[in-house]
Coordinates of C-alpha atoms and ligand atoms in Angstrom, one line a residue:
M1 CA 11.9 -25.7 -2.3
D2 CA 9.0 -26.5 -4.6
T3 CA 6.8 -23.5 -3.8
F4 CA 3.7 -25.6 -4.4
N5 CA 3.8 -28.9 -2.5
R6 CA 1.6 -31.6 -0.9
R7 CA 2.0 -32.8 2.6
D8 CA -0.3 -35.7 3.7
G9 CA -2.6 -35.0 0.8
R10 CA -2.9 -31.3 1.7
L11 CA -1.9 -28.5 -0.7
F12 CA 0.7 -26.0 0.5
I13 CA 2.1 -22.8 -0.9
E14 CA 5.6 -22.5 0.6
N15 CA 4.9 -23.4 4.2
C16 CA 1.3 -22.3 4.3
D17 CA -1.5 -24.9 4.3
L18 CA -4.1 -23.6 1.8
S19 CA -7.0 -25.0 3.8
H20 CA -5.9 -22.8 6.7
V21 CA -5.7 -19.8 4.4
A22 CA -9.2 -20.5 3.1
E23 CA -10.5 -20.9 6.7
A24 CA -8.9 -17.6 7.8
Y25 CA -9.9 -15.5 4.8
A26 CA -12.8 -17.3 3.2
T27 CA -13.3 -18.0 -0.5
P28 CA -13.1 -17.1 -3.3
C29 CA -9.5 -16.1 -2.6
Y30 CA -6.4 -15.6 -4.7
V31 CA -3.2 -16.8 -3.1
Y32 CA 0.3 -16.0 -4.5
S33 CA 3.8 -17.2 -3.6
R34 CA 6.4 -14.6 -3.0
A35 CA 9.2 -17.1 -3.6
A36 CA 7.7 -18.3 -6.9
I37 CA 7.4 -14.8 -8.3
E38 CA 10.9 -13.9 -7.3
Q39 CA 12.4 -17.1 -8.6
Q40 CA 10.8 -16.5 -12.0
W41 CA 12.0 -12.9 -12.3
Q42 CA 15.5 -13.8 -11.2
A43 CA 15.8 -16.7 -13.6
L44 CA 14.9 -14.5 -16.5
D45 CA 17.2 -11.7 -15.3
R46 CA 20.1 -14.2 -14.8
A47 CA 19.6 -15.7 -18.2
F48 CA 20.4 -12.3 -19.9
A49 CA 23.3 -11.5 -17.5
S50 CA 25.9 -11.5 -20.2
H51 CA 24.2 -8.6 -22.1
D52 CA 23.0 -5.2 -21.1
H53 CA 19.3 -5.7 -20.4
L54 CA 16.2 -4.7 -18.4
V55 CA 13.3 -7.0 -17.5
C56 CA 10.2 -4.7 -17.6
Y57 CA 7.4 -6.7 -15.9
A58 CA 4.1 -6.3 -17.7
V59 CA 1.9 -4.8 -15.0
K60 CA -1.3 -5.9 -16.6
A61 CA -0.7 -9.6 -15.7
N62 CA -1.0 -8.9 -12.0
S63 CA -1.0 -5.3 -10.7
N64 CA -1.4 -5.7 -7.0
L65 CA 0.8 -3.2 -5.2
A66 CA 2.5 -5.8 -3.1
V67 CA 3.4 -7.8 -6.2
L68 CA 4.8 -4.7 -7.9
N69 CA 6.7 -3.8 -4.8
L70 CA 8.4 -7.2 -4.6
L71 CA 9.6 -6.8 -8.2
A72 CA 10.6 -3.1 -7.6
R73 CA 12.8 -4.4 -4.8
L74 CA 14.5 -6.8 -7.2
G75 CA 15.3 -3.8 -9.5
S76 CA 12.7 -4.7 -12.1
G77 CA 11.5 -2.3 -14.8
F78 CA 7.8 -2.1 -15.7
D79 CA 5.7 -2.2 -18.8
I80 CA 2.5 -0.2 -18.4
V81 CA -0.5 0.4 -20.6
S82 CA -2.4 3.1 -18.7
G83 CA -2.2 6.1 -16.3
G84 CA -3.6 3.8 -13.6
E85 CA -0.8 1.3 -14.1
L86 CA 1.7 4.2 -14.0
E87 CA 0.4 5.4 -10.6
R88 CA 0.4 1.8 -9.3
V89 CA 4.1 1.4 -10.2
L90 CA 5.0 4.7 -8.6
R91 CA 2.9 3.8 -5.5
A92 CA 4.7 0.5 -5.2
G93 CA 8.1 2.1 -5.3
G94 CA 9.0 1.4 -8.9
D95 CA 11.6 3.5 -10.6
P96 CA 10.0 5.8 -13.2
A97 CA 13.3 5.7 -15.2
K98 CA 12.6 2.0 -15.7
I99 CA 9.1 2.3 -17.1
V100 CA 8.1 1.7 -20.7
F101 CA 4.6 2.8 -21.7
S102 CA 2.8 0.6 -24.3
G103 CA -0.7 0.6 -25.7
V104 CA -2.6 2.0 -28.7
G105 CA -4.7 4.6 -27.1
K106 CA -2.6 6.8 -24.8
T107 CA -4.4 10.0 -23.9
A108 CA -2.8 13.4 -23.7
A109 CA -3.2 13.4 -19.9
E110 CA -1.5 10.0 -19.6
M111 CA 1.4 11.2 -21.8
A112 CA 1.8 14.4 -19.8
R113 CA 1.9 12.5 -16.5
A114 CA 4.5 10.0 -17.9
L115 CA 6.6 12.9 -19.1
E116 CA 6.3 14.6 -15.8
V117 CA 7.7 11.6 -13.8
G118 CA 10.3 10.9 -16.4
I119 CA 9.7 7.4 -17.8
L120 CA 12.3 5.5 -19.8
C121 CA 10.3 5.3 -23.0
F122 CA 7.0 5.5 -24.9
N123 CA 6.3 2.6 -27.1
V124 CA 4.4 4.5 -29.8
E125 CA 1.9 2.5 -31.9
S126 CA 0.8 4.9 -34.6
E127 CA 1.8 8.1 -36.4
A128 CA -1.2 9.9 -34.9
E129 CA 0.1 9.0 -31.5
L130 CA 3.5 10.2 -32.4
E131 CA 2.1 13.6 -33.4
R132 CA 0.2 13.9 -30.2
L133 CA 3.2 13.0 -28.1
N134 CA 5.3 15.6 -29.9
E135 CA 2.7 18.2 -29.2
V136 CA 2.3 17.3 -25.5
A137 CA 6.0 17.2 -24.9
G138 CA 6.4 20.5 -26.8
Q139 CA 3.8 22.2 -24.4
M140 CA 5.9 20.9 -21.5
G141 CA 9.2 22.0 -23.0
K142 CA 10.4 18.4 -23.0
R143 CA 11.5 15.8 -25.5
A144 CA 9.7 12.5 -25.2
P145 CA 11.8 9.3 -25.4
V146 CA 10.3 7.1 -28.0
S147 CA 10.4 3.6 -29.4
L148 CA 8.2 2.7 -32.3
R149 CA 6.3 -0.5 -31.8
V150 CA 6.6 -2.3 -35.1
N151 CA 4.4 -5.1 -36.2
P152 CA 6.7 -7.7 -37.7
D153 CA 3.8 -9.8 -39.2
V154 CA 4.8 -13.0 -37.4
D155 CA 2.3 -15.7 -36.4
A156 CA 2.7 -16.3 -32.7
Q157 CA 0.8 -19.6 -33.0
T158 CA -1.4 -18.8 -30.0
H159 CA -5.0 -18.0 -29.3
P160 CA -6.3 -15.4 -31.8
Y161 CA -7.5 -13.1 -29.0
I162 CA -3.9 -12.9 -27.6
S163 CA -2.0 -12.8 -30.9
T164 CA -0.9 -9.3 -31.6
G165 CA 1.9 -9.4 -34.2
L166 CA -0.1 -10.1 -37.4
K167 CA -0.8 -7.5 -40.0
D168 CA -4.5 -7.4 -39.3
N169 CA -4.1 -6.8 -35.6
K170 CA -4.6 -3.3 -34.2
F171 CA -1.1 -3.1 -32.7
G172 CA 2.0 -1.4 -33.8
I173 CA 3.2 0.0 -37.2
E174 CA 3.7 -2.3 -40.1
V175 CA 7.4 -3.1 -40.4
E176 CA 7.6 -2.0 -44.1
H177 CA 6.2 1.4 -43.2
A178 CA 8.2 1.9 -40.0
E179 CA 11.3 3.3 -41.6
S180 CA 9.5 6.3 -43.0
V181 CA 7.8 6.9 -39.6
Y182 CA 11.2 6.8 -38.0
R183 CA 12.5 9.4 -40.4
R184 CA 9.5 11.6 -39.6
A185 CA 10.0 11.1 -35.9
A186 CA 13.7 12.0 -36.2
A187 CA 12.7 15.4 -37.6
M188 CA 10.3 16.2 -34.7
D189 CA 11.5 18.7 -32.2
H190 CA 10.1 17.1 -29.1
I191 CA 10.7 13.4 -29.8
A192 CA 14.0 11.6 -28.9
L193 CA 14.3 8.3 -30.7
V194 CA 15.7 5.8 -28.3
G195 CA 14.6 2.4 -29.3
I196 CA 12.4 -0.1 -31.2
D197 CA 9.8 -2.4 -29.9
C198 CA 7.6 -5.3 -30.8
H199 CA 5.3 -7.7 -29.1
I200 CA 3.8 -10.5 -31.1
G201 CA 1.4 -12.2 -28.7
S202 CA 1.0 -14.0 -25.4
Q203 CA 1.3 -17.6 -24.2
L204 CA 3.9 -18.5 -26.8
T205 CA 5.3 -22.0 -26.2
S206 CA 8.0 -22.0 -28.9
I207 CA 11.0 -19.8 -29.4
S208 CA 10.9 -19.6 -33.2
P209 CA 8.3 -16.8 -33.5
F210 CA 10.4 -14.6 -31.1
V211 CA 13.5 -15.3 -33.2
D212 CA 11.6 -14.6 -36.5
A213 CA 10.3 -11.3 -35.1
L214 CA 13.7 -10.3 -33.8
E215 CA 15.2 -11.0 -37.2
R216 CA 12.7 -8.8 -39.0
V217 CA 13.2 -6.0 -36.4
L218 CA 17.0 -6.2 -36.7
K219 CA 16.8 -5.8 -40.4
L220 CA 15.0 -2.5 -39.8
V221 CA 17.5 -1.5 -37.0
D222 CA 20.4 -2.0 -39.5
R223 CA 18.6 0.0 -42.2
L224 CA 18.0 2.8 -39.7
A225 CA 21.6 2.8 -38.6
D226 CA 22.6 3.2 -42.2
A227 CA 20.3 6.2 -42.4
G228 CA 22.0 7.7 -39.3
I229 CA 19.2 6.8 -36.8
E230 CA 21.1 5.0 -34.0
L231 CA 18.9 3.4 -31.3
R232 CA 19.9 2.6 -27.8
H233 CA 17.6 -0.3 -27.0
L234 CA 15.5 -3.0 -28.5
D235 CA 12.4 -4.2 -26.7
I236 CA 11.3 -7.8 -27.7
G237 CA 8.0 -7.6 -25.8
G238 CA 6.5 -10.2 -23.6
G239 CA 4.7 -13.4 -24.4
I240 CA 6.7 -16.3 -23.0
G241 CA 4.2 -19.0 -22.2
I242 CA 3.7 -21.1 -19.1
Q243 CA 2.7 -24.6 -18.5
Y244 CA -1.1 -24.8 -17.8
R245 CA -1.5 -28.5 -18.9
D246 CA 1.1 -30.2 -21.1
E247 CA 2.7 -27.3 -22.9
I248 CA 6.4 -27.1 -22.7
P249 CA 7.3 -23.4 -22.6
P250 CA 10.8 -22.1 -23.4
E251 CA 13.3 -22.1 -20.6
P252 CA 14.7 -18.7 -19.8
D253 CA 18.3 -19.7 -20.7
D254 CA 17.2 -21.1 -24.1
Y255 CA 15.1 -18.0 -24.8
A256 CA 18.0 -15.7 -23.9
Q257 CA 20.6 -17.7 -25.9
A258 CA 18.4 -17.7 -29.0
L259 CA 17.8 -13.9 -28.8
L260 CA 21.3 -12.9 -27.9
A261 CA 22.7 -15.0 -30.7
K262 CA 20.6 -13.1 -33.2
L263 CA 21.4 -9.8 -31.7
G264 CA 25.1 -10.4 -32.3
D265 CA 27.4 -7.5 -31.3
R266 CA 25.0 -4.7 -32.0
P267 CA 25.3 -2.3 -29.1
L268 CA 21.6 -2.4 -28.1
T269 CA 20.3 -2.8 -24.6
L270 CA 17.7 -5.6 -24.7
L271 CA 14.4 -4.9 -23.0
M272 CA 11.6 -7.4 -22.4
E273 CA 8.1 -7.2 -21.1
P274 CA 7.2 -10.5 -19.5
G275 CA 4.0 -10.8 -17.5
R276 CA 2.5 -14.3 -17.4
T277 CA 5.8 -16.1 -17.0
I278 CA 6.7 -14.1 -13.9
V279 CA 3.4 -14.5 -12.0
G280 CA 1.2 -17.1 -13.8
N281 CA 2.2 -20.2 -12.0
A282 CA 2.8 -18.4 -8.8
G283 CA -0.8 -18.1 -7.9
V284 CA -4.0 -20.1 -7.3
L285 CA -7.7 -19.3 -6.9
L286 CA -9.2 -21.0 -3.9
T287 CA -12.9 -21.8 -4.1
K288 CA -15.4 -23.9 -2.1
V289 CA -17.9 -26.4 -3.5
E290 CA -21.3 -25.1 -2.5
Y291 CA -23.4 -27.8 -4.1
L292 CA -23.1 -30.9 -6.2
K293 CA -25.7 -31.5 -8.8
H294 CA -25.8 -34.9 -10.4
T295 CA -28.1 -35.4 -13.5
P296 CA -28.4 -38.3 -15.9
Y297 CA -26.5 -36.1 -18.5
K298 CA -23.9 -34.2 -16.5
N299 CA -22.5 -33.7 -13.1
F300 CA -22.0 -30.1 -11.8
A301 CA -19.9 -28.9 -9.0
I302 CA -21.3 -25.5 -8.2
V303 CA -18.5 -23.5 -6.5
D304 CA -18.3 -20.0 -5.0
A305 CA -16.0 -18.5 -7.6
A306 CA -17.3 -17.6 -11.0
M307 CA -16.4 -16.1 -14.3
N308 CA -16.3 -12.6 -12.7
D309 CA -13.4 -13.9 -10.5
L310 CA -11.6 -15.8 -13.2
L311 CA -12.6 -15.0 -16.8
R312 CA -10.0 -17.0 -18.8
P313 CA -11.9 -20.3 -19.0
S314 CA -15.1 -18.5 -20.2
L315 CA -13.4 -16.0 -22.5
Y316 CA -10.7 -18.1 -24.2
S317 CA -11.8 -21.6 -23.3
A318 CA -8.6 -21.6 -21.4
W319 CA -7.8 -24.8 -19.5
Q320 CA -6.5 -24.4 -15.9
A321 CA -5.8 -27.3 -13.6
I322 CA -8.3 -27.7 -10.8
E323 CA -7.2 -29.8 -7.7
P324 CA -8.7 -30.5 -4.4
V325 CA -6.9 -28.6 -1.6
I326 CA -7.3 -31.7 0.6
E327 CA -7.4 -35.0 -1.3
R328 CA -10.3 -37.3 -0.4
A329 CA -10.7 -41.0 -1.1
G330 CA -13.8 -42.2 -2.8
E331 CA -15.3 -42.5 -6.3
Q332 CA -14.2 -39.9 -8.9
R333 CA -16.9 -38.5 -11.2
C334 CA -16.7 -36.3 -14.2
Y335 CA -17.7 -32.7 -13.2
D336 CA -18.1 -29.4 -14.8
I337 CA -16.9 -26.9 -12.3
V338 CA -19.3 -23.9 -12.6
G339 CA -20.0 -20.7 -10.7
P340 CA -23.1 -19.0 -9.5
V341 CA -23.3 -16.4 -12.3
C342 CA -26.3 -16.6 -14.5
E343 CA -24.5 -17.4 -17.8
T344 CA -24.1 -20.8 -19.4
G345 CA -20.5 -19.8 -20.1
D346 CA -19.8 -19.4 -16.4
F347 CA -17.4 -22.3 -15.8
L348 CA -13.9 -22.7 -14.4
G349 CA -13.3 -26.1 -15.8
Q350 CA -15.2 -28.8 -17.8
E351 CA -15.2 -32.5 -17.6
R352 CA -12.8 -32.9 -14.6
E353 CA -12.4 -36.2 -12.9
L354 CA -12.7 -35.5 -9.2
A355 CA -13.9 -37.1 -5.9
L356 CA -15.9 -34.3 -4.3
A357 CA -18.3 -33.5 -1.5
A358 CA -20.1 -30.2 -0.7
G359 CA -17.8 -28.0 1.4
D360 CA -14.6 -29.2 -0.3
L361 CA -12.0 -26.7 -1.3
L362 CA -10.6 -26.5 -4.8
A363 CA -7.5 -24.8 -6.1
V364 CA -7.6 -23.4 -9.6
R365 CA -3.9 -23.4 -10.6
S366 CA -1.9 -21.0 -12.8
A367 CA -4.2 -18.2 -11.7
G368 CA -1.4 -15.6 -10.8
A369 CA -1.6 -13.9 -14.2
Y370 CA -4.7 -12.4 -15.8
G371 CA -6.8 -13.7 -12.9
F372 CA -7.7 -11.1 -10.3
V373 CA -6.9 -8.3 -12.7
M374 CA -9.6 -9.4 -15.2
S375 CA -12.2 -9.8 -12.5
S376 CA -15.4 -7.8 -12.5
N377 CA -18.4 -7.1 -10.3
Y378 CA -20.9 -8.8 -12.7
N379 CA -23.9 -10.1 -10.8
S380 CA -22.9 -7.6 -8.0
R381 CA -20.3 -10.0 -6.8
P382 CA -17.6 -8.3 -4.7
R383 CA -14.1 -9.0 -5.9
A384 CA -12.1 -11.6 -4.1
V385 CA -9.4 -11.2 -1.4
E386 CA -5.8 -11.5 -2.4
I387 CA -3.1 -13.1 -0.2
L388 CA 0.6 -13.2 -0.6
V389 CA 2.4 -16.1 1.1
D390 CA 5.9 -15.6 2.3
G391 CA 7.3 -18.7 4.0
D392 CA 4.8 -19.6 6.7
Q393 CA 3.1 -16.2 6.7
A394 CA 0.0 -15.3 4.7
H395 CA -0.4 -11.6 4.2
V396 CA -3.6 -10.0 3.0
I397 CA -2.5 -7.8 0.1
R398 CA -6.1 -6.8 -1.0
Q399 CA -9.1 -7.1 1.2
R400 CA -12.2 -8.7 0.0
E401 CA -14.5 -6.0 -1.5
S402 CA -17.4 -5.0 0.8
F403 CA -20.9 -4.2 -0.4
E404 CA -20.3 -0.6 0.5
Q405 CA -17.2 -0.5 -1.7
L406 CA -19.2 -2.2 -4.5
V407 CA -21.7 0.7 -4.6
A408 CA -19.4 3.5 -3.6
G409 CA -19.7 6.2 -6.3
E410 CA -23.3 5.4 -7.1
T411 CA -26.0 7.9 -6.3
L412 CA -29.8 8.1 -6.6
L413 CA -31.5 10.8 -8.5
P414 CA -32.8 13.7 -6.4
E415 CA -36.5 13.3 -5.3
Ligands
LIG501 N1 3.7 -6.3 -23.7 C1 2.6 -6.0 -24.3 C2 2.6 -4.8 -25.2 C3 1.4 -6.7 -24.2 O1 0.4 -6.4 -24.8 C4 1.4 -7.8 -23.3 C5 0.2 -8.6 -23.1 C6 2.6 -8.1 -22.6 C7 3.8 -7.4 -22.8 C8 2.7 -9.3 -21.6 O2 2.5 -10.5 -22.2 P1 2.8 -11.9 -21.4 O3 4.3 -11.9 -21.1 O4 2.0 -11.8 -20.2 O5 2.3 -12.9 -22.3 N2 -5.6 -11.8 -20.9 C9 -4.9 -12.8 -21.7 C10 -3.5 -12.3 -22.0 C11 -3.5 -10.9 -22.7 C12 -2.1 -10.4 -23.0 C13 -2.2 -9.0 -23.4 N3 -0.9 -8.4 -23.6 C14 -4.9 -14.1 -21.1 O6 -5.5 -14.3 -20.0 O7 -4.3 -15.1 -21.6

């Protein structure tokens, strides 16, 4: 079944009519499809079936406990970047032995907690971090399992804000310098070298940058093996793109074949950290048109979702499809779809041809990844409700934030 489908002009996710979901739970409202998430994860997992591998879902893309729990049930691993994400994975029933911990700024407390629960690996991004990890593990009488994240200096050909594998990015250790850091790490008492890692960027729509990065990393792996440093796994990172508009992202099978061919017969488990490709096209943001404003210069549809709910259009000029939930006949006009936040940059889409009336529902597509997780309370707007559709059932997986929750933790000065 196509998890997103139209019946008599009405948009459905699986067997749920989205206009009914909006009626029941109000808008703005994120809605995800269980089947779509599971299909994506399984397709990637299947594509690598011929080789020892672990799909470590990048929690940052969508960290709702119910989403993490679905993936944990499939046997997924997880890529985390904070203590908060670690606790989420544990709360959702994820296996700590399948967690990799990325990120440039791990605190000592985060390291200690990850060591305590026994994660699979720390993806270490600098020498200073390596020293700190050695110290923290030493205090706990443990050895920390480590991959060094190397920066292969490959152009991911994506938006500069989400490109991470170039020399002048803050991520990873330059590939030329990495061998000496490996040697240092090998001599540390509380570090166990288990792997190597890279992540070159996000929303990549061609396979060649992944292959280039892998080639560079493998050269280093081979040099390390010659030096007696044998690794167990290679983590190729995340970054597989999705179709927002007319991009043609790599198919899982093509991606797997290209990588496995390069890997050859090296006895390395392949890890990957996909986020967007698992959840991105599995979700929509539902919003209602509050007002239409027609001017001689421009037409605006003012909707009840804003940049605080979905930041990608404002932050990256990202284009996401916007469709009516119930198609209406009538004249189409060119609209900017804007929110109520007091910023000119507060838009969800610009110059969209739509036939609209106040009260209509719109679905912003491809909002399952980097949608809710990047939302904020700017303009004191409570965060949206999240719904997970499973067949004909719609489950609330996060309640809409209340005013009391919004101000919880704030106090007045004493009189
Ligand atoms: N691993 C690491 C170390 C990462 O930094 C990221 C994403 C991933 C994996 C997952 O990448 P994915 O498979 O989702 O492309 N907010 C931006 C995307 C930021 C991505 C940050 N890192 C957006 O909305 O486009």
